[in-house]
PDB file of C-alpha atoms in Angstrom:
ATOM      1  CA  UNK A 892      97.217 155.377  97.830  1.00 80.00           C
ATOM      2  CA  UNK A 893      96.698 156.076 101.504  1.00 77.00           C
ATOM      3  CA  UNK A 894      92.979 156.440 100.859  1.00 77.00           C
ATOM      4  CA  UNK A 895      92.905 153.295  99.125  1.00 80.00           C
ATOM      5  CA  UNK A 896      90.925 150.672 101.447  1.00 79.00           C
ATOM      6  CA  UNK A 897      93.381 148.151 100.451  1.00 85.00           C
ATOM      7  CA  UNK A 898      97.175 147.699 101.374  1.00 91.00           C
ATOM      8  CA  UNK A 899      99.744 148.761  98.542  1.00 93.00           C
ATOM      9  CA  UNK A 900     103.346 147.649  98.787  1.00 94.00           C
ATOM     10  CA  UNK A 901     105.995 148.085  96.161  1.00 94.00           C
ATOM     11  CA  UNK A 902     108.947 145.830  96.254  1.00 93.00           C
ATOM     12  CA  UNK A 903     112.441 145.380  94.931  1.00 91.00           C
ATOM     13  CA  UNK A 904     113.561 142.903  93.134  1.00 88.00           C
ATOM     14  CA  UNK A 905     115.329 141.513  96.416  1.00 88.00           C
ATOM     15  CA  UNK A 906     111.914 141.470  97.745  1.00 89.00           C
ATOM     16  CA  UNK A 907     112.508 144.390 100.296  1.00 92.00           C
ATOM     17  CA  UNK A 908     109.838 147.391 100.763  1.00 94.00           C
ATOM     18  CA  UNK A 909     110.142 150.317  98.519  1.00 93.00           C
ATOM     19  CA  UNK A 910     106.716 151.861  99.493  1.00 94.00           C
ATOM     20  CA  UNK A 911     104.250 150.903 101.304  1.00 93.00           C
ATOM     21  CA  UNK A 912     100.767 152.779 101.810  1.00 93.00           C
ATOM     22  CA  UNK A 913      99.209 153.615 105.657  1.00 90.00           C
ATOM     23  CA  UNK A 914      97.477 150.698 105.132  1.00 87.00           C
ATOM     24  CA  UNK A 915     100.778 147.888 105.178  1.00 88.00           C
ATOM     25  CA  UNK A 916     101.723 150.134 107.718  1.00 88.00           C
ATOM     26  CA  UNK A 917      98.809 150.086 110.069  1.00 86.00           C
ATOM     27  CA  UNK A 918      99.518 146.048 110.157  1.00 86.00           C
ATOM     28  CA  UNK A 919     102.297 145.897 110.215  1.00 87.00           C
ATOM     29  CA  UNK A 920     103.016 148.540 112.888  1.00 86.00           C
ATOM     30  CA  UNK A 921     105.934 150.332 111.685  1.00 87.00           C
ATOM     31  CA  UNK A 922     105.859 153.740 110.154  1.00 86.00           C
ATOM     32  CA  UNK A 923     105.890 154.273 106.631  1.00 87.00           C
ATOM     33  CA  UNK A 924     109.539 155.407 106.789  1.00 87.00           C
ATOM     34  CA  UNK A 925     110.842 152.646 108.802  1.00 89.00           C
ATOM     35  CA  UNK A 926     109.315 150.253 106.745  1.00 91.00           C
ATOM     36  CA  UNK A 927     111.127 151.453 103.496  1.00 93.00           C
ATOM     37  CA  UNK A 928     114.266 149.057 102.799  1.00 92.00           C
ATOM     38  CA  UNK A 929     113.218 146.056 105.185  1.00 91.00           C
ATOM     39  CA  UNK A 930     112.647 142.408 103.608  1.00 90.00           C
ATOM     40  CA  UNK A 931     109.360 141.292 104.174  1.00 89.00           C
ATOM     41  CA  UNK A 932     110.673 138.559 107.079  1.00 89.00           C
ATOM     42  CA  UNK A 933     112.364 141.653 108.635  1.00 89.00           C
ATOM     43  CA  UNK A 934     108.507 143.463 108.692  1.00 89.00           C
ATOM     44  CA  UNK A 935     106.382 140.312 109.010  1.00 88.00           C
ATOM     45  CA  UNK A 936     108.318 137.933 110.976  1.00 86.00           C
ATOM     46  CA  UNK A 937     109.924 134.401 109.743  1.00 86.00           C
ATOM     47  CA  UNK A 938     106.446 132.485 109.160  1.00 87.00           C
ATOM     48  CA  UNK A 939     104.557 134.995 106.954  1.00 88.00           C
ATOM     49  CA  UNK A 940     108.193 135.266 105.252  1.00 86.00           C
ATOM     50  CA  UNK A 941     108.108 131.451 104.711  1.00 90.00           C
ATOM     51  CA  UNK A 942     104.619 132.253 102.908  1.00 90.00           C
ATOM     52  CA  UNK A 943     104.927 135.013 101.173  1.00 91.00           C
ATOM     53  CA  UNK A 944     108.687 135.460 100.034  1.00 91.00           C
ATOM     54  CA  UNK A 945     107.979 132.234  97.192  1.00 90.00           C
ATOM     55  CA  UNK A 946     105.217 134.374  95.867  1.00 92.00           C
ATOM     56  CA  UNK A 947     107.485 137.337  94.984  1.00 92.00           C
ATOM     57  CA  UNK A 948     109.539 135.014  93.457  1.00 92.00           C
ATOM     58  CA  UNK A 949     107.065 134.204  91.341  1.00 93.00           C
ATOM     59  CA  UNK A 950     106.323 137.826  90.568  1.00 93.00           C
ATOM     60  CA  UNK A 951     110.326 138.504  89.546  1.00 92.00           C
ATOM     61  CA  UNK A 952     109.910 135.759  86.636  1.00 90.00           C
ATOM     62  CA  UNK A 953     107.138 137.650  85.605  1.00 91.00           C
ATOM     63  CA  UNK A 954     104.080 135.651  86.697  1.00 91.00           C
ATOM     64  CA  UNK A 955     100.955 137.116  88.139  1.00 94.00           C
ATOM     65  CA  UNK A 956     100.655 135.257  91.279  1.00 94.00           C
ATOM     66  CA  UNK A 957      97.133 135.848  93.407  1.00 95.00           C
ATOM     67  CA  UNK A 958      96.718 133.993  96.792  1.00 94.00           C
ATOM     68  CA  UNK A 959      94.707 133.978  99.513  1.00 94.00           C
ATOM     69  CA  UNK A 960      94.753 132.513 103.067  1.00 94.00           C
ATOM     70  CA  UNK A 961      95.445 133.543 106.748  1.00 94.00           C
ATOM     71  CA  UNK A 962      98.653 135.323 107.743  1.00 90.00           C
ATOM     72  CA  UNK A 963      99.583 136.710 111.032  1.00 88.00           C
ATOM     73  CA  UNK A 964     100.704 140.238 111.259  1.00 83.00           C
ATOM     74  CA  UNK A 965     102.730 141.689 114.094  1.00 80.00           C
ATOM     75  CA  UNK A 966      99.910 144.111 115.064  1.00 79.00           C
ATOM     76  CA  UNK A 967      96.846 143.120 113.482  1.00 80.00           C
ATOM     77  CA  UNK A 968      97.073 139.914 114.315  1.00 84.00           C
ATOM     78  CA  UNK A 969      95.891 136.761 112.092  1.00 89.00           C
ATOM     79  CA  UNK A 970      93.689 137.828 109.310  1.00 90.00           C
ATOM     80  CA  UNK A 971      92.620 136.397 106.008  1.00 94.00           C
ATOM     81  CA  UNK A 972      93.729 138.020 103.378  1.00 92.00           C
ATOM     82  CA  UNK A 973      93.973 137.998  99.412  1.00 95.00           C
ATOM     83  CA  UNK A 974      96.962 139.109  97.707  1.00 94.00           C
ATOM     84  CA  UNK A 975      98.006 140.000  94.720  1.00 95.00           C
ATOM     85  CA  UNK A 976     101.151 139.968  93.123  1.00 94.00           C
ATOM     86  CA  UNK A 977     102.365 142.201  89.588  1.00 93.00           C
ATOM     87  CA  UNK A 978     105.532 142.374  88.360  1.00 94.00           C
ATOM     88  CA  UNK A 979     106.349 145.615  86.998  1.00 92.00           C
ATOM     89  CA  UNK A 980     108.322 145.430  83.876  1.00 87.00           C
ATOM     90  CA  UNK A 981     110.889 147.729  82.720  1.00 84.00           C
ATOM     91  CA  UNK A 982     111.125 149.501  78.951  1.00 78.00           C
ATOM     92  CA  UNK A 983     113.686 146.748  78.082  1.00 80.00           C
ATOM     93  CA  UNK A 984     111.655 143.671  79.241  1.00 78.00           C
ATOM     94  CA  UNK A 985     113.503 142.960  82.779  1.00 87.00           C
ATOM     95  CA  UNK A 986     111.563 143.169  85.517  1.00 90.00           C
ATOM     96  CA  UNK A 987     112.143 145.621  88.361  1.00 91.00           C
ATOM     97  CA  UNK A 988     110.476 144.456  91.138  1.00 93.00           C
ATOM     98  CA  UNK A 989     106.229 143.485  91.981  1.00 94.00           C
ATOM     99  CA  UNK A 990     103.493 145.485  93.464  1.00 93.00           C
ATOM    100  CA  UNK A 991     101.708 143.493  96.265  1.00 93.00           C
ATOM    101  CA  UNK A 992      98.126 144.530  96.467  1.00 95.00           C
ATOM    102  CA  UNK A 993      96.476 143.152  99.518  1.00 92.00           C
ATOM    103  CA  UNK A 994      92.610 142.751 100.491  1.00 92.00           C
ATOM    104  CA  UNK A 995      91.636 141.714 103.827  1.00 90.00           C
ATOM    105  CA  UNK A 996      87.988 140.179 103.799  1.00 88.00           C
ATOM    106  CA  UNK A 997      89.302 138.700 107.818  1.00 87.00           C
ATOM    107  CA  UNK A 998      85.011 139.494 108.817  1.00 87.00           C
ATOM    108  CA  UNK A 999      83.414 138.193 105.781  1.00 89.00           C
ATOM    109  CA  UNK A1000      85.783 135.275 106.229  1.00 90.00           C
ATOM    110  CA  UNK A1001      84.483 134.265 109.707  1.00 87.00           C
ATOM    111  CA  UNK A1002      81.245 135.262 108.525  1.00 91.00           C
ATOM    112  CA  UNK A1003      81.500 132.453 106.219  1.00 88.00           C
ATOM    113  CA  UNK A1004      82.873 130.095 108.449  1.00 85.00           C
ATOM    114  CA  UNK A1005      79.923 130.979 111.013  1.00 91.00           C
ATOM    115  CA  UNK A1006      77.461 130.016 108.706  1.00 91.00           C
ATOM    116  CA  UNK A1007      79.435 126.792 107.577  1.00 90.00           C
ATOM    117  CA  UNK A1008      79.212 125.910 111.428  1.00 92.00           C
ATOM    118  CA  UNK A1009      75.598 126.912 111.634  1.00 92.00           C
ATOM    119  CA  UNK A1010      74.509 125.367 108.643  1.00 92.00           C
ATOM    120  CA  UNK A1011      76.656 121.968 109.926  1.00 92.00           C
ATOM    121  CA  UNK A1012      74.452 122.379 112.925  1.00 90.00           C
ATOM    122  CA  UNK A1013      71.348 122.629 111.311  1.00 90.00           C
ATOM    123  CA  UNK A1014      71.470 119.049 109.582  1.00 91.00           C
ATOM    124  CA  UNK A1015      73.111 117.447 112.405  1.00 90.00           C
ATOM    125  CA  UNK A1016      69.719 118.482 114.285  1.00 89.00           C
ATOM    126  CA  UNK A1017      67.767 117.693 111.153  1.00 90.00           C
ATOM    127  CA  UNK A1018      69.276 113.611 111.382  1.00 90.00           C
ATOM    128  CA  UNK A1019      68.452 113.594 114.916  1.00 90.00           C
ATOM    129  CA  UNK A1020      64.467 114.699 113.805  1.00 87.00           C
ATOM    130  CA  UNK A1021      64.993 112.489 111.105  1.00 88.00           C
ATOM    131  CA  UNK A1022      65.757 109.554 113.748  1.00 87.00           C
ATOM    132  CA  UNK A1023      63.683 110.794 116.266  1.00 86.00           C
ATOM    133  CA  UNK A1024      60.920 110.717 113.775  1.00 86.00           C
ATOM    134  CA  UNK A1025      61.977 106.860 113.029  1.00 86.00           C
ATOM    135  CA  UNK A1026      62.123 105.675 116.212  1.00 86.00           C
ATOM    136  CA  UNK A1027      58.445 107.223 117.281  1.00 84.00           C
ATOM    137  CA  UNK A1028      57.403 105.487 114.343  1.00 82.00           C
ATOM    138  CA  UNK A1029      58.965 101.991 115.201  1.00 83.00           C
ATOM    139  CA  UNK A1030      57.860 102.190 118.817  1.00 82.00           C
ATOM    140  CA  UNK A1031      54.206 102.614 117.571  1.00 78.00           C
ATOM    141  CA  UNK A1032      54.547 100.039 115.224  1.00 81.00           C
ATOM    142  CA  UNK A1033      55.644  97.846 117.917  1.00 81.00           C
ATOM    143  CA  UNK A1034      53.316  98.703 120.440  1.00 80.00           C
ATOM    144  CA  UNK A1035      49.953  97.506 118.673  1.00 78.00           C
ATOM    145  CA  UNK A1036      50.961  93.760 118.402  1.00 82.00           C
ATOM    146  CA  UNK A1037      52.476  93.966 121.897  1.00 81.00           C
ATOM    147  CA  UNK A1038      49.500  95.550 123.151  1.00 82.00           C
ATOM    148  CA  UNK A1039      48.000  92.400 121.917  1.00 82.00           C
ATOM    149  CA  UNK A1040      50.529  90.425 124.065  1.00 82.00           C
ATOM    150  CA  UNK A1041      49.837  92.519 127.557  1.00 82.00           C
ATOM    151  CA  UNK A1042      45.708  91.865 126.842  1.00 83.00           C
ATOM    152  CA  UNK A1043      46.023  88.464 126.445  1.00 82.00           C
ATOM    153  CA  UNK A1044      48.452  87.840 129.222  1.00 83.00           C
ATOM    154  CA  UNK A1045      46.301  90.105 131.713  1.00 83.00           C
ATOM    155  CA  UNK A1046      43.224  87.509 131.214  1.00 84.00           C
ATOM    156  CA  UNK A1047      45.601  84.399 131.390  1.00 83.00           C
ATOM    157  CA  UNK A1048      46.585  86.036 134.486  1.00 81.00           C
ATOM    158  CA  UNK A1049      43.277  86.183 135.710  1.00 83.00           C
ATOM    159  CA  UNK A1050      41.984  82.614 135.085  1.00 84.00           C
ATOM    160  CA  UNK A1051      45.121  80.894 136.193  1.00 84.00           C
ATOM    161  CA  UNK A1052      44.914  79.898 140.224  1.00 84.00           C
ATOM    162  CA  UNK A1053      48.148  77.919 139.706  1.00 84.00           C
ATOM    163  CA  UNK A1054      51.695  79.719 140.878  1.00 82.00           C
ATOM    164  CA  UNK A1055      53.855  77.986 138.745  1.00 84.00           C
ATOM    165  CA  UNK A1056      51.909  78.752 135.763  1.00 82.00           C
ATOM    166  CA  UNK A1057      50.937  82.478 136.970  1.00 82.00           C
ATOM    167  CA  UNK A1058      54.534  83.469 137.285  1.00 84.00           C
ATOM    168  CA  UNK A1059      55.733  83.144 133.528  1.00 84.00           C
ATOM    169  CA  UNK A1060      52.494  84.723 132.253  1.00 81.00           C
ATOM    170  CA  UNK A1061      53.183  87.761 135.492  1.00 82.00           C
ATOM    171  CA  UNK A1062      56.579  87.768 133.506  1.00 82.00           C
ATOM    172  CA  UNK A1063      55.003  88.419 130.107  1.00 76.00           C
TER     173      UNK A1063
END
């Protein structure tokens, strides 16, 4: 299972580590051997405990329980990971404790949340073209009757010898 390019854990029914593959141990940064016997707050820290501890929980009645999400672990860090819990059950029905099978998909995650970003991006620019494209078309819409206006006002202008009358068309 060290080959695997997954994490394998196997864990009691009081949710402590029975095995664990390179892979949980790489993250978590403990050797395999000082990893057996610890509960998973004990390897993870109190916050992925709060997480992940219900889930095993879930596994002891029995339940398949998958989840994904972020979780921080003491040497790799925060990374998105699936998991995957099964409950092992024992010749007489009771159950004897879960395997957690874990995924980490941390790259394809940000990959995602890249192009989420990107792709936000993208039609945020394409409603400014959109408005830009609006306005260009109001402004010439507007400017062939005021062109109109500024004609007629530049020959009033030029007939008119009286101030008082000069200045409000100068205005225009």
């Amino acid at each position: 299972l060290d080959n695997v390019p997954a994490r394998v854990a196997y864990m009691s029914s009081d949710h402590r580590y029975i095995y664990a593959n390179r892979g949980v141990s790489e993250a978590i940064g403990l050797p395999e051997a000082d990893l057996i016997g610890r509960s998973v707050e004990e390897a993870l820290g109190q916050e992925s405990a709060k997480l992940l501890e219900p889930l095993g929980k879930r596994a002891m009645t029995g339940e398949h329980v998958e989840w994904e999400g972020w979780l921080n672990y003491p040497i790799a860090g925060d990374r998105f990971v699936k998991r995957i819990y099964q409950p092992v059950h024992m010749g007489d029905g009771d159950i004897e404790g879960y395997f957690a099978f874990i995924q980490d998909s941390t790259e394809q995650k940000l990959a995602e949340m890249e192009l989420d970003r990107q792709q936000e991006l993208l039609h945020q620019n394409e409603k400014m073209a959109a408005l830009g494209s609006l306005l260009a078309g109001v402004a010439h819409e507007l400017n062939n009757p005021l062109s109109v206006v500024v004609g007629r006002s530049l020959m009033l202008e030029e007939q008119v010898d009286d101030p008082a009358i000069a200045n409000p068309i100068i205005r225009i």
